[in-house]
Tab-separated table of C-alpha atoms and ligand atoms in Angstrom:
chain	number	residue	atom	x	y	z
A	1	MET	CA	-4.050	-25.672	10.619
A	2	ARG	CA	-0.990	-25.409	13.160
A	3	ILE	CA	-0.761	-22.041	14.000
A	4	LEU	CA	1.832	-19.891	16.073
A	5	LEU	CA	1.607	-17.265	18.245
A	6	GLY	CA	4.300	-14.653	19.009
A	7	VAL	CA	3.827	-12.554	21.297
A	8	SER	CA	5.614	-9.662	22.126
A	9	GLY	CA	5.858	-7.614	25.460
A	10	GLY	CA	3.693	-4.683	25.425
A	11	ILE	CA	0.379	-4.381	27.483
A	12	ALA	CA	-1.585	-5.264	24.478
A	13	ALA	CA	-0.114	-9.122	25.218
A	14	TYR	CA	-3.717	-9.389	27.329
A	15	LYS	CA	-5.498	-9.632	23.552
A	16	ALA	CA	-3.493	-12.685	22.493
A	17	VAL	CA	-4.943	-14.217	25.562
A	18	LEU	CA	-8.526	-13.183	23.433
A	19	LEU	CA	-7.183	-13.955	20.050
A	20	LEU	CA	-5.576	-17.867	21.416
A	21	ARG	CA	-8.800	-18.813	22.709
A	22	LEU	CA	-10.584	-17.664	19.188
A	23	LEU	CA	-8.291	-18.990	16.930
A	24	ARG	CA	-8.306	-22.498	19.191
A	25	GLU	CA	-12.412	-21.618	19.217
A	26	GLN	CA	-12.219	-22.210	14.855
A	27	GLY	CA	-10.533	-25.376	15.234
A	28	HIS	CA	-6.524	-24.663	14.878
A	29	ALA	CA	-3.908	-26.012	16.849
A	30	VAL	CA	-1.973	-22.745	18.510
A	31	ARG	CA	1.718	-22.922	20.008
A	32	VAL	CA	2.374	-20.519	22.000
A	33	ILE	CA	5.885	-18.393	21.959
A	34	PRO	CA	5.813	-15.281	23.701
A	35	THR	CA	9.065	-13.466	24.492
A	36	ARG	CA	10.428	-12.818	28.127
A	37	ALA	CA	9.125	-9.824	28.158
A	38	ALA	CA	5.675	-10.677	27.187
A	39	LEU	CA	5.572	-13.139	30.160
A	40	GLU	CA	5.865	-10.223	32.398
A	41	PHE	CA	2.693	-9.010	30.963
A	42	VAL	CA	0.843	-12.768	30.567
A	43	GLY	CA	2.174	-15.884	32.808
A	44	ALA	CA	2.681	-18.848	31.001
A	45	PRO	CA	0.137	-20.798	32.737
A	46	THR	CA	-2.523	-18.948	30.684
A	47	PHE	CA	-1.697	-19.670	26.946
A	48	GLU	CA	-0.449	-23.310	28.271
A	49	ALA	CA	-4.289	-23.773	29.900
A	50	LEU	CA	-5.362	-21.936	26.861
A	51	SER	CA	-3.222	-23.472	23.756
A	52	GLY	CA	-3.399	-26.882	25.953
A	53	GLU	CA	0.398	-27.053	24.389
A	54	PRO	CA	3.354	-26.247	26.511
A	55	VAL	CA	4.874	-22.639	26.277
A	56	SER	CA	8.797	-21.735	26.170
A	57	THR	CA	10.500	-18.253	25.222
A	58	GLU	CA	14.364	-20.085	24.785
A	59	VAL	CA	15.785	-22.061	22.183
A	60	PHE	CA	17.570	-24.130	25.089
A	61	ASP	CA	14.277	-25.806	26.454
A	62	ASP	CA	13.798	-29.124	24.744
A	63	VAL	CA	17.027	-28.876	22.455
A	64	PRO	CA	16.863	-32.348	21.760
A	65	GLY	CA	13.545	-31.871	19.495
A	66	VAL	CA	15.282	-28.761	18.506
A	67	GLN	CA	12.617	-26.892	18.719
A	68	HIS	CA	13.756	-23.602	17.365
A	69	VAL	CA	13.941	-25.199	13.878
A	70	ALA	CA	10.762	-27.702	13.920
A	71	LEU	CA	8.373	-25.469	15.687
A	72	GLY	CA	9.021	-22.718	12.349
A	73	LYS	CA	8.907	-25.476	9.497
A	74	GLY	CA	5.865	-27.383	11.040
A	75	ALA	CA	3.747	-24.335	11.250
A	76	ASP	CA	0.863	-22.904	8.208
A	77	LEU	CA	0.906	-19.865	9.656
A	78	VAL	CA	2.922	-17.551	12.082
A	79	ILE	CA	0.628	-14.617	13.627
A	80	VAL	CA	2.863	-12.075	15.993
A	81	ALA	CA	0.588	-10.281	18.494
A	82	PRO	CA	1.119	-7.829	19.671
A	83	ALA	CA	4.618	-7.054	17.414
A	84	THR	CA	6.179	-3.893	19.847
A	85	ALA	CA	8.585	-1.876	17.450
A	86	ASP	CA	11.506	-3.476	19.653
A	87	PHE	CA	10.694	-6.526	18.074
A	88	MET	CA	9.769	-5.404	14.939
A	89	ALA	CA	13.251	-3.894	14.935
A	90	ARG	CA	14.776	-7.285	15.883
A	91	ALA	CA	13.166	-9.158	13.286
A	92	VAL	CA	14.600	-6.694	10.836
A	93	LEU	CA	18.182	-7.545	12.248
A	94	GLY	CA	17.547	-11.268	11.831
A	95	LEU	CA	18.474	-11.326	15.088
A	96	ALA	CA	18.177	-15.163	16.774
A	97	ASP	CA	18.175	-15.214	20.615
A	98	ASP	CA	15.487	-16.278	21.680
A	99	LEU	CA	12.971	-19.065	20.769
A	100	LEU	CA	10.737	-16.720	18.941
A	101	THR	CA	12.910	-14.951	16.719
A	102	THR	CA	14.947	-17.976	15.345
A	103	THR	CA	11.415	-19.314	14.913
A	104	LEU	CA	10.336	-16.509	12.089
A	105	LEU	CA	14.225	-17.387	10.460
A	106	ALA	CA	12.743	-21.162	10.156
A	107	ALA	CA	9.438	-20.518	8.951
A	108	ARG	CA	8.812	-20.805	5.568
A	109	CYS	CA	4.854	-19.842	6.136
A	110	PRO	CA	3.165	-16.670	5.532
A	111	VAL	CA	4.065	-14.611	8.179
A	112	VAL	CA	1.563	-11.870	9.516
A	113	PHE	CA	2.638	-8.862	12.015
A	114	ALA	CA	-0.128	-7.164	14.564
A	115	PRO	CA	2.011	-3.981	15.496
A	116	ALA	CA	0.571	-2.325	18.427
A	117	MET	CA	2.844	0.987	20.728
A	118	HIS	CA	2.483	4.602	20.928
A	119	THR	CA	1.895	6.575	18.053
A	120	GLU	CA	4.556	8.437	18.402
A	121	MET	CA	6.316	5.014	18.257
A	122	TRP	CA	4.199	3.813	15.123
A	123	ASP	CA	5.231	6.944	13.502
A	124	HIS	CA	9.053	7.377	13.867
A	125	PRO	CA	11.018	6.859	10.936
A	126	ALA	CA	12.710	3.906	12.086
A	127	THR	CA	9.622	2.381	12.623
A	128	ARG	CA	8.063	3.189	9.071
A	129	ALA	CA	11.410	2.049	7.752
A	130	ASN	CA	11.045	-1.231	9.592
A	131	VAL	CA	7.775	-1.691	8.532
A	132	ALA	CA	8.578	-0.583	4.881
A	133	THR	CA	11.814	-3.433	4.721
A	134	LEU	CA	9.452	-6.458	6.480
A	135	ARG	CA	6.683	-5.819	3.787
A	136	GLU	CA	9.250	-6.204	1.242
A	137	ARG	CA	10.083	-9.095	2.465
A	138	GLY	CA	6.906	-10.524	2.440
A	139	VAL	CA	5.817	-10.147	6.087
A	140	HIS	CA	2.185	-9.131	5.725
A	141	VAL	CA	2.038	-6.273	8.728
A	142	ILE	CA	-1.061	-5.401	9.704
A	143	GLU	CA	-2.081	-1.909	10.064
A	144	PRO	CA	-2.857	-0.720	13.312
A	145	ALA	CA	-6.051	0.617	14.874
A	146	ALA	CA	-6.652	3.769	15.772
A	147	GLY	CA	-8.240	4.498	19.566
A	148	ARG	CA	-7.195	4.652	22.793
A	149	LEU	CA	-3.587	3.340	23.790
A	150	THR	CA	-2.430	2.787	27.163
A	151	GLY	CA	-2.484	5.967	28.864
A	152	THR	CA	-4.621	8.752	28.136
A	153	ASP	CA	-3.514	9.448	24.453
A	154	THR	CA	-5.699	8.094	21.541
A	155	GLY	CA	-4.438	8.267	17.880
A	156	PRO	CA	-3.338	5.017	15.484
A	157	GLY	CA	-1.048	2.436	17.315
A	158	ARG	CA	-3.384	0.097	18.870
A	159	LEU	CA	-3.453	-3.139	18.322
A	160	PRO	CA	-6.797	-4.267	16.150
A	161	GLU	CA	-9.343	-6.256	17.813
A	162	PRO	CA	-8.809	-9.978	17.918
A	163	GLU	CA	-11.481	-11.113	15.006
A	164	ASP	CA	-9.784	-8.614	12.743
A	165	ILE	CA	-6.346	-10.341	13.166
A	166	ALA	CA	-7.874	-13.740	13.009
A	167	ARG	CA	-9.805	-12.612	9.827
A	168	GLU	CA	-6.850	-10.604	8.393
A	169	ALA	CA	-4.205	-13.354	8.733
A	170	LEU	CA	-6.453	-16.175	7.892
A	171	SER	CA	-7.019	-14.584	4.950
A	172	LEU	CA	-3.669	-15.454	3.763
A	173	VAL	CA	-3.664	-19.421	3.668
A	174	GLY	CA	-6.794	-20.203	2.788
A	175	PRO	CA	-8.918	-23.391	4.425
A	176	VAL	CA	-7.435	-26.316	5.693
A	177	GLY	CA	-6.296	-28.590	2.878
A	178	THR	CA	-6.067	-25.344	-0.175
A	179	PRO	CA	-2.584	-24.032	-0.660
A	180	PRO	CA	-1.720	-21.201	0.924
A	181	GLN	CA	-2.107	-18.081	-0.725
A	182	PRO	CA	1.096	-16.852	-2.334
A	183	GLN	CA	2.447	-13.458	-1.221
A	184	ASP	CA	3.772	-12.495	-4.407
A	185	LEU	CA	2.464	-9.113	-4.158
A	186	ALA	CA	3.810	-8.397	-1.189
A	187	GLY	CA	5.554	-4.744	-0.669
A	188	ARG	CA	3.982	-4.117	-4.441
A	189	HIS	CA	1.422	-1.330	-4.613
A	190	VAL	CA	-1.207	-1.401	-7.679
A	191	VAL	CA	-3.867	0.409	-8.515
A	192	VAL	CA	-7.200	-0.819	-10.084
A	193	SER	CA	-10.187	0.800	-11.631
A	194	ALA	CA	-13.225	-0.642	-11.767
A	195	GLY	CA	-17.055	0.081	-12.395
A	196	GLY	CA	-18.537	2.213	-15.541
A	197	THR	CA	-17.958	6.112	-15.962
A	198	ARG	CA	-21.126	8.592	-16.500
A	199	GLU	CA	-20.977	11.613	-18.224
A	200	LEU	CA	-23.500	13.818	-17.575
A	201	ILE	CA	-26.094	15.251	-20.202
A	202	ASP	CA	-27.624	17.845	-17.661
A	203	PRO	CA	-27.860	17.559	-13.723
A	204	VAL	CA	-30.090	14.629	-13.726
A	205	ARG	CA	-29.098	12.311	-16.706
A	206	PHE	CA	-26.413	10.689	-18.161
A	207	ILE	CA	-24.310	8.460	-20.183
A	208	GLY	CA	-23.562	5.247	-18.574
A	209	ASN	CA	-22.379	1.630	-19.204
A	210	ARG	CA	-23.816	-2.184	-17.562
A	211	SER	CA	-20.804	-2.212	-15.909
A	212	SER	CA	-21.086	-3.444	-12.231
A	213	GLY	CA	-17.467	-3.524	-11.253
A	214	ARG	CA	-17.434	-7.169	-9.906
A	215	GLN	CA	-14.475	-8.107	-11.770
A	216	GLY	CA	-12.539	-4.931	-10.601
A	217	VAL	CA	-13.524	-5.968	-7.475
A	218	ALA	CA	-12.168	-9.394	-7.681
A	219	LEU	CA	-9.011	-8.036	-8.572
A	220	ALA	CA	-8.246	-5.240	-5.911
A	221	GLN	CA	-8.830	-8.188	-2.983
A	222	ALA	CA	-7.504	-10.929	-5.435
A	223	ALA	CA	-4.213	-8.670	-4.909
A	224	ALA	CA	-4.778	-7.614	-1.513
A	225	ALA	CA	-4.651	-11.903	-0.478
A	226	ARG	CA	-1.645	-11.556	-2.425
A	227	GLY	CA	0.302	-8.906	-0.256
A	228	ALA	CA	-0.528	-5.701	-2.238
A	229	HIS	CA	-1.529	-2.249	-0.816
A	230	VAL	CA	-4.063	-1.745	-3.665
A	231	THR	CA	-6.317	1.101	-4.602
A	232	LEU	CA	-9.445	0.608	-5.873
A	233	VAL	CA	-10.459	3.534	-8.183
A	234	ALA	CA	-14.357	3.097	-7.783
A	235	ALA	CA	-16.222	4.442	-10.769
A	236	ASN	CA	-20.089	4.054	-9.949
A	237	LEU	CA	-20.138	0.455	-8.586
A	238	ALA	CA	-23.212	-1.779	-8.148
A	239	GLN	CA	-24.655	-1.243	-4.603
A	240	ASP	CA	-23.675	-4.905	-3.562
A	241	VAL	CA	-20.384	-4.443	-5.322
A	242	THR	CA	-19.980	-1.745	-2.498
A	243	ASP	CA	-20.921	-3.646	-0.048
A	244	GLN	CA	-18.629	-6.135	-0.927
A	245	VAL	CA	-15.796	-3.896	-0.984
A	246	ARG	CA	-16.496	-2.623	2.761
A	247	THR	CA	-17.047	-6.194	3.975
A	248	GLY	CA	-13.811	-7.890	1.937
A	249	GLU	CA	-11.136	-9.644	3.638
A	250	ARG	CA	-8.718	-7.884	3.180
A	251	PRO	CA	-8.254	-3.789	3.056
A	252	CYS	CA	-8.532	-1.526	-0.077
A	253	ALA	CA	-7.785	2.074	-0.305
A	254	VAL	CA	-10.670	3.805	-2.233
A	255	VAL	CA	-11.471	6.271	-4.053
A	256	GLN	CA	-14.751	6.966	-5.763
A	257	VAL	CA	-15.554	8.846	-8.486
A	258	GLU	CA	-17.779	9.487	-11.411
A	259	SER	CA	-17.082	10.981	-14.593
A	260	THR	CA	-13.741	9.431	-17.366
A	261	ALA	CA	-12.434	13.139	-16.271
A	262	GLU	CA	-12.636	11.801	-12.698
A	263	LEU	CA	-11.290	8.521	-12.894
A	264	ARG	CA	-8.231	9.638	-15.339
A	265	ASP	CA	-6.939	12.031	-12.056
A	266	ALA	CA	-7.214	9.570	-9.588
A	267	VAL	CA	-5.749	6.839	-11.751
A	268	ARG	CA	-3.261	9.041	-12.769
A	269	ALA	CA	-2.650	10.054	-9.104
A	270	ALA	CA	-2.158	7.411	-7.357
A	271	GLY	CA	-0.587	5.453	-10.349
A	272	ALA	CA	2.428	8.093	-9.535
A	273	ASP	CA	3.891	5.013	-7.395
A	274	ALA	CA	2.349	1.718	-8.125
A	275	ASP	CA	4.171	-1.163	-9.655
A	276	VAL	CA	0.879	-2.211	-11.464
A	277	VAL	CA	-2.119	-0.044	-12.735
A	278	VAL	CA	-5.058	-2.322	-14.052
A	279	MET	CA	-7.917	-0.590	-16.322
A	280	ALA	CA	-10.896	-2.648	-15.520
A	281	ALA	CA	-13.233	0.049	-15.826
A	282	ALA	CA	-15.262	0.335	-18.692
A	283	VAL	CA	-14.756	3.848	-19.415
A	284	ALA	CA	-17.254	5.843	-21.598
A	285	ASP	CA	-15.251	6.706	-25.427
A	286	PHE	CA	-17.776	10.375	-25.491
A	287	ARG	CA	-19.107	13.149	-23.454
A	288	PRO	CA	-21.514	15.775	-23.890
A	289	ALA	CA	-19.290	18.772	-25.483
A	290	ALA	CA	-21.335	20.635	-22.591
A	291	THR	CA	-23.183	20.064	-19.584
A	292	PRO	CA	-26.014	22.639	-18.894
A	293	ASP	CA	-26.758	23.776	-15.436
A	294	ALA	CA	-30.328	23.200	-16.058
A	295	LYS	CA	-32.682	20.129	-17.133
A	296	ILE	CA	-32.768	20.067	-20.503
A	297	LYS	CA	-36.242	20.779	-21.109
A	298	LYS	CA	-38.741	18.866	-24.011
A	299	VAL	CA	-40.198	21.599	-26.272
A	300	PRO	CA	-43.656	20.276	-27.187
A	301	GLY	CA	-44.072	20.205	-30.694
A	302	GLN	CA	-40.261	20.244	-31.396
A	303	GLY	CA	-38.319	16.739	-31.636
A	304	PRO	CA	-35.317	15.737	-29.280
A	305	ALA	CA	-32.639	18.134	-29.080
A	306	PRO	CA	-29.184	16.557	-30.583
A	307	ILE	CA	-26.634	16.167	-28.103
A	308	GLU	CA	-23.089	17.143	-29.438
A	309	LEU	CA	-19.974	14.556	-28.385
A	310	VAL	CA	-16.480	14.919	-27.827
A	311	GLU	CA	-14.196	12.012	-27.337
A	312	ASN	CA	-12.799	11.733	-23.946
A	313	PRO	CA	-9.224	10.769	-23.489
A	314	ASP	CA	-8.062	7.066	-23.641
A	315	ILE	CA	-6.478	6.569	-19.796
A	316	LEU	CA	-4.771	3.350	-21.025
A	317	ALA	CA	-3.461	4.189	-23.877
A	318	GLU	CA	-2.081	7.244	-22.669
A	319	LEU	CA	-0.520	4.984	-19.441
A	320	ALA	CA	0.968	2.659	-21.477
A	321	ARG	CA	2.535	5.505	-23.432
A	322	VAL	CA	3.648	7.877	-20.131
A	323	ARG	CA	4.710	5.012	-17.982
A	324	LEU	CA	4.047	6.766	-14.347
A	325	ARG	CA	6.804	5.217	-12.864
A	326	SER	CA	9.689	2.983	-14.647
A	327	GLY	CA	8.925	-0.639	-14.848
A	328	GLN	CA	5.643	-0.136	-14.212
A	329	VAL	CA	3.335	-3.084	-15.626
A	330	VAL	CA	-0.337	-1.584	-17.451
A	331	VAL	CA	-3.102	-4.165	-18.229
A	332	GLY	CA	-6.470	-3.272	-19.901
A	333	PHE	CA	-9.520	-5.211	-20.866
A	334	ALA	CA	-11.325	-5.314	-24.123
A	335	ALA	CA	-14.994	-6.332	-23.721
A	336	GLU	CA	-16.158	-7.168	-27.524
A	337	THR	CA	-19.103	-8.797	-28.743
A	338	GLY	CA	-17.504	-9.539	-32.236
A	339	ASP	CA	-19.139	-8.138	-35.532
A	340	ALA	CA	-19.320	-8.630	-39.253
A	341	SER	CA	-15.732	-6.913	-39.275
A	342	GLY	CA	-13.859	-10.058	-37.000
A	343	THR	CA	-14.382	-11.864	-34.152
A	344	VAL	CA	-14.294	-11.251	-30.458
A	345	LEU	CA	-10.367	-12.165	-30.345
A	346	GLU	CA	-9.493	-10.732	-33.075
A	347	HIS	CA	-11.081	-7.423	-32.340
A	348	GLY	CA	-9.142	-7.982	-28.940
A	349	ARG	CA	-6.009	-8.625	-30.739
A	350	ALA	CA	-6.142	-5.379	-32.854
A	351	LYS	CA	-6.894	-3.909	-29.129
A	352	ALA	CA	-3.866	-5.212	-27.517
A	353	ARG	CA	-1.776	-3.705	-30.534
A	354	ARG	CA	-3.593	-0.307	-30.458
A	355	LYS	CA	-3.641	0.413	-27.009
A	356	GLY	CA	0.575	-0.677	-25.998
A	357	ALA	CA	-0.098	-2.155	-22.818
A	358	ASP	CA	1.688	-5.013	-21.614
A	359	LEU	CA	-1.372	-7.397	-21.172
A	360	ILE	CA	-4.969	-6.867	-22.236
A	361	ALA	CA	-7.999	-9.375	-20.759
A	362	VAL	CA	-10.024	-10.290	-24.095
A	363	ASN	CA	-13.747	-10.859	-22.560
A	364	ALA	CA	-17.000	-11.613	-24.770
A	365	VAL	CA	-20.132	-8.927	-23.241
A	366	GLY	CA	-23.246	-8.663	-24.154
A	367	SER	CA	-26.480	-11.462	-24.386
A	368	GLY	CA	-25.821	-11.779	-20.803
A	369	ARG	CA	-22.106	-12.354	-20.919
A	370	GLY	CA	-19.378	-10.772	-18.458
A	371	PHE	CA	-21.645	-7.758	-16.957
A	372	GLY	CA	-22.863	-8.450	-13.301
A	373	THR	CA	-22.336	-12.121	-13.749
A	374	ASP	CA	-20.499	-13.557	-11.076
A	375	SER	CA	-18.059	-15.971	-13.663
A	376	ASN	CA	-16.152	-14.544	-16.552
A	377	GLU	CA	-14.100	-15.646	-19.505
A	378	VAL	CA	-10.617	-13.811	-20.394
A	379	THR	CA	-8.087	-14.932	-23.154
A	380	VAL	CA	-4.861	-13.319	-21.863
A	381	LEU	CA	-3.133	-11.012	-24.611
A	382	ASP	CA	0.265	-9.630	-24.429
A	383	GLY	CA	1.533	-5.850	-26.446
A	384	ALA	CA	2.154	-8.179	-29.307
A	385	GLY	CA	-1.713	-9.643	-29.486
A	386	ASP	CA	-0.219	-12.596	-28.814
A	387	VAL	CA	-2.034	-15.506	-26.328
A	388	VAL	CA	-0.398	-15.881	-23.296
A	389	GLY	CA	-2.705	-17.363	-20.834
A	390	GLN	CA	-6.302	-18.174	-20.422
A	391	ALA	CA	-8.768	-18.072	-17.358
A	392	ALA	CA	-12.589	-18.906	-17.019
A	393	GLY	CA	-14.374	-19.609	-13.831
A	394	SER	CA	-14.920	-17.025	-11.087
A	395	LYS	CA	-14.087	-13.408	-11.203
A	396	ARG	CA	-12.120	-13.995	-8.712
A	397	GLU	CA	-10.693	-17.054	-10.239
A	398	VAL	CA	-10.224	-15.051	-13.167
A	399	ALA	CA	-8.981	-12.268	-11.242
A	400	ASP	CA	-5.883	-14.882	-10.003
A	401	ALA	CA	-5.261	-15.673	-13.301
A	402	LEU	CA	-4.462	-12.313	-14.356
A	403	TRP	CA	-2.292	-11.326	-11.480
A	404	ASP	CA	-0.135	-14.648	-12.197
A	405	ALA	CA	0.689	-13.235	-15.851
A	406	VAL	CA	1.236	-9.918	-13.999
A	407	VAL	CA	3.598	-11.477	-11.460
A	408	LYS	CA	5.544	-12.580	-14.425
A	409	LEU	CA	6.346	-9.123	-15.662
A	410	LEU	CA	7.094	-7.706	-12.675
A	411	PRO	CA	11.023	-7.013	-12.055
B	1	CTP	N1	-10.166	3.130	-21.875
B	1	CTP	C1	-9.759	3.559	-21.141
B	1	CTP	N2	-9.959	5.168	-21.616
B	1	CTP	C2	-10.735	5.280	-22.664
B	1	CTP	C3	-11.475	4.060	-22.920
B	1	CTP	C4	-11.123	2.796	-22.500
B	1	CTP	O1	-8.759	3.997	-20.548
B	1	CTP	N3	-11.483	6.011	-22.935
B	1	CTP	C5	-10.004	1.034	-21.176
B	1	CTP	C6	-10.702	0.639	-20.374
B	1	CTP	O2	-10.666	0.727	-19.140
B	1	CTP	C7	-10.014	-0.980	-20.925
B	1	CTP	C8	-9.927	-0.418	-22.373
B	1	CTP	O3	-9.752	0.828	-22.729
B	1	CTP	O4	-9.197	-1.359	-20.418
B	1	CTP	C9	-10.566	-0.974	-23.642
B	1	CTP	O5	-11.500	-0.754	-23.589
B	1	CTP	P1	-12.993	-0.639	-24.468
B	1	CTP	O6	-13.900	-0.178	-24.164
B	1	CTP	O7	-12.915	-2.410	-24.478
B	1	CTP	O8	-12.207	-0.564	-26.004
B	1	CTP	P2	-12.314	1.400	-26.435
B	1	CTP	O9	-10.664	2.198	-26.289
B	1	CTP	O10	-13.486	2.111	-25.766
B	1	CTP	O11	-12.200	0.900	-27.791
B	1	CTP	P3	-14.094	0.027	-28.548
B	1	CTP	O12	-14.950	1.247	-27.620
B	1	CTP	O13	-13.706	1.007	-29.989
B	1	CTP	O14	-14.486	-1.031	-28.415
């Protein structure tokens, strides 16, 4: 892969040297473009020796090669690390007064900024507004790490470790030869519920279901890879799925819930400013009318005590009806087995019309299908029950197909 490594002028520029070495060790061709100020911190010979390529800061070097356009157009990925507050402000304005800023204007590949600055500068409304603008335009701005800063101060603003920057940046482009990951959810907030809710019968027993959360987590990770800010509302995920969330290539905000009432509260809170809400969780339709504080004991000679159930709110139907934010896209799933009264698709169609969501992904479950497996097969219906898509493959592939359908509905 051909990577341009922009370096702007901050003390963290020394870490760009480590990032450069890492990217070269991974087999990438890297051209370093420092700003003038960056060269106050690290000398050009260091970058030249480690990249094996010339280093210049000015548009007036190699004028016949029209470098300031050629470099940007020929790149598969641009990483700016560190990106100072000043540099981000210049990028927002579209300034073109050195080789790095002109290159950014010419680049059409994914662009990643790894900011580094003092906490006060990072928190300043001007910087926050610049970061928001960059994200809206599709630049992937990595959250800075928290920790020791230049002086004795600590807090958010530290340049993330080179390994973390490389992993996050490379996740945007995929392996060499594959098309770049589209950043069509950049600047969007999406909420995905995953897993299965549990309703307590007593302190030790519950009514639950077999959902592992795999499809929901695949949706969350696919959205994050497409540039979205993701909130994952996680209901009792299987352990390996929880591990997958922790080690995922791109971070999601995770809210853990157990019951349907908790899931409803969490989805509604996170959904207030979301562009998209996807209800991938398997939600219990009923809950015990009361949950005693003590374990229910069996009484010798008496049969089991009946458990009275009451209906849970239908979260998806509510979301579709109220729309927490105008223009919000609401997506649901319909896990069906099919029965004497209808096929999987017929039940899915009826559910699509009943729920009022914009999209419903219908999948066949039962007999080893759907639950806990790594693959899935869905038919995507619109709110009228008409087929608008079909997807089969890994849960990640199905997730990407569903996001393709969602993106078409976004304003
Ligand atoms: N759902 C929900 N709230 C509920 C039940 C389901 O938000 N109380 C959502 C699920 O997250 C899913 C969709 O509705 O996106 C369909 O869930 P499913 O269990 O297939 O359908 P039900 O509405 O429960 O209908 P039925 O059990 O009759 O198939």
